[in-house]
Amino acid sequence: WVIPEGYIPPASMVNANRALLRPAAACLINTGDEDAHIQITLFFTDREPVGPYMALVGARRTLHLRFNELSKPEPVPPGEDYASVFESDPPIVVQYTRLDSRAAEIALL
């Protein structure tokens, strides 16, 4: 899976609520009978890619992965555009969402 849009705002109007704090998320579902080992690589406009970030989605399970909580090999930098590539051994489905909380009028992308 390739997600060309990615951005974590450097500031949020709703810092007190974790559910609304810079949430760029990939929702993954593995409907198969074996665990899915996920490798994520991030691509940037002005520097080399970073990765792999590793994740595991169990058989017949889902995972909601927040980009701002990824830390290894390095945190995802706020304020920089990025794109992500998801690779998995068995097939999975990926959905990307981003809640823009930079202003009081919140927007879901």
C-alpha atoms as one frame of an Amber mdcrd trajectory, in Angstrom:
protein
   0.000   0.000   0.000   1.154   3.540  -0.773  -0.211   6.624   0.998   1.102
   9.741  -0.759  -0.369  12.208   1.796   1.211  12.537   5.214   1.617  15.467
   7.572   1.696  15.927  11.330   0.969  19.539  12.309   3.595  20.990  14.658
   0.886  22.446  16.924  -2.674  21.605  17.874  -5.548  23.653  19.264  -6.681
  20.659  21.348  -3.463  19.580  23.080  -5.261  18.368  26.208  -7.143  15.578
  24.414  -4.919  12.687  23.228  -7.603  11.534  20.794  -7.355  14.864  18.975
  -3.615  15.509  19.319  -2.024  15.472  15.845  -3.684  12.195  14.845  -2.448
  10.960  11.492  -3.337   7.286  11.513  -3.237   4.216   9.335  -5.935   1.680
  10.103  -4.823  -1.804   9.083  -6.908  -4.958   8.876  -5.669  -8.487   8.426
  -8.564 -10.791   7.513  -6.273 -13.755   6.895  -5.397 -16.760   9.041  -1.741
 -15.798   9.632  -0.088 -12.818  11.334   0.981  -9.955   9.077   4.477  -8.527
   9.566   4.403  -4.935   8.342   7.323  -2.773   7.227   6.666   0.932   6.745
   9.009   3.281   4.889   8.523   7.053   4.930   9.533   9.252   2.002  10.191
  13.002   2.280  10.481  15.929  -0.123  14.025  16.930   0.792  15.833  13.980
   2.389  16.349  10.250   2.151  13.606   7.780   3.159  13.394   6.510   6.737
  12.504   2.980   7.759  11.585   0.377   8.151   9.155   0.986  10.974   7.854
  -2.400  12.076   4.319  -3.419  13.059   2.436  -6.660  13.588  -1.223  -7.220
  12.781  -2.430 -10.528  14.147  -4.528 -12.950  12.137  -8.117 -11.717  11.862
  -7.197  -8.515  13.738  -6.974  -4.773  13.211  -4.376  -2.191  14.208  -4.808
   1.580  14.391  -1.309   2.943  13.993  -0.684   6.606  14.860   2.183   8.113
  12.904   3.034  10.538  15.723   3.654   7.528  18.011   6.180   5.847  15.690
   9.651   6.156  17.210  12.014   3.568  15.709  14.121   4.092  13.696  13.241
   7.769  14.447  10.125   9.803  15.300   8.062  11.111  12.409   8.925  14.833
  12.225   6.023  17.241  12.730   5.663  19.984  10.159   7.150  17.959   7.269
   5.301  16.422   4.339   5.831  12.683   3.977   4.455   9.696   2.108   4.363
   6.122   3.376   4.753   2.688   1.841   3.358  -0.360   3.673   4.702  -3.815
   2.846   3.211  -6.989   4.327   3.869 -10.694   3.921   0.154 -11.695   3.683
  -2.290  -9.260   2.045  -3.812  -6.568   4.283  -5.982  -3.481   3.806  -4.817
   0.001   4.856  -6.947   3.125   5.340  -5.373   6.508   6.108  -7.023   9.288
   8.093  -5.793  12.598   9.416  -7.575  14.937  11.792  -6.423  18.497  11.221
  -6.573  20.096  14.659  -4.543  23.225  13.910  -7.633  25.403  14.346 -10.716
  25.254  16.528 -12.707  24.165  13.452 -11.496  20.564  13.250 -11.388  18.829
   9.851 -11.124  15.105   9.123  -9.223  14.156   5.981
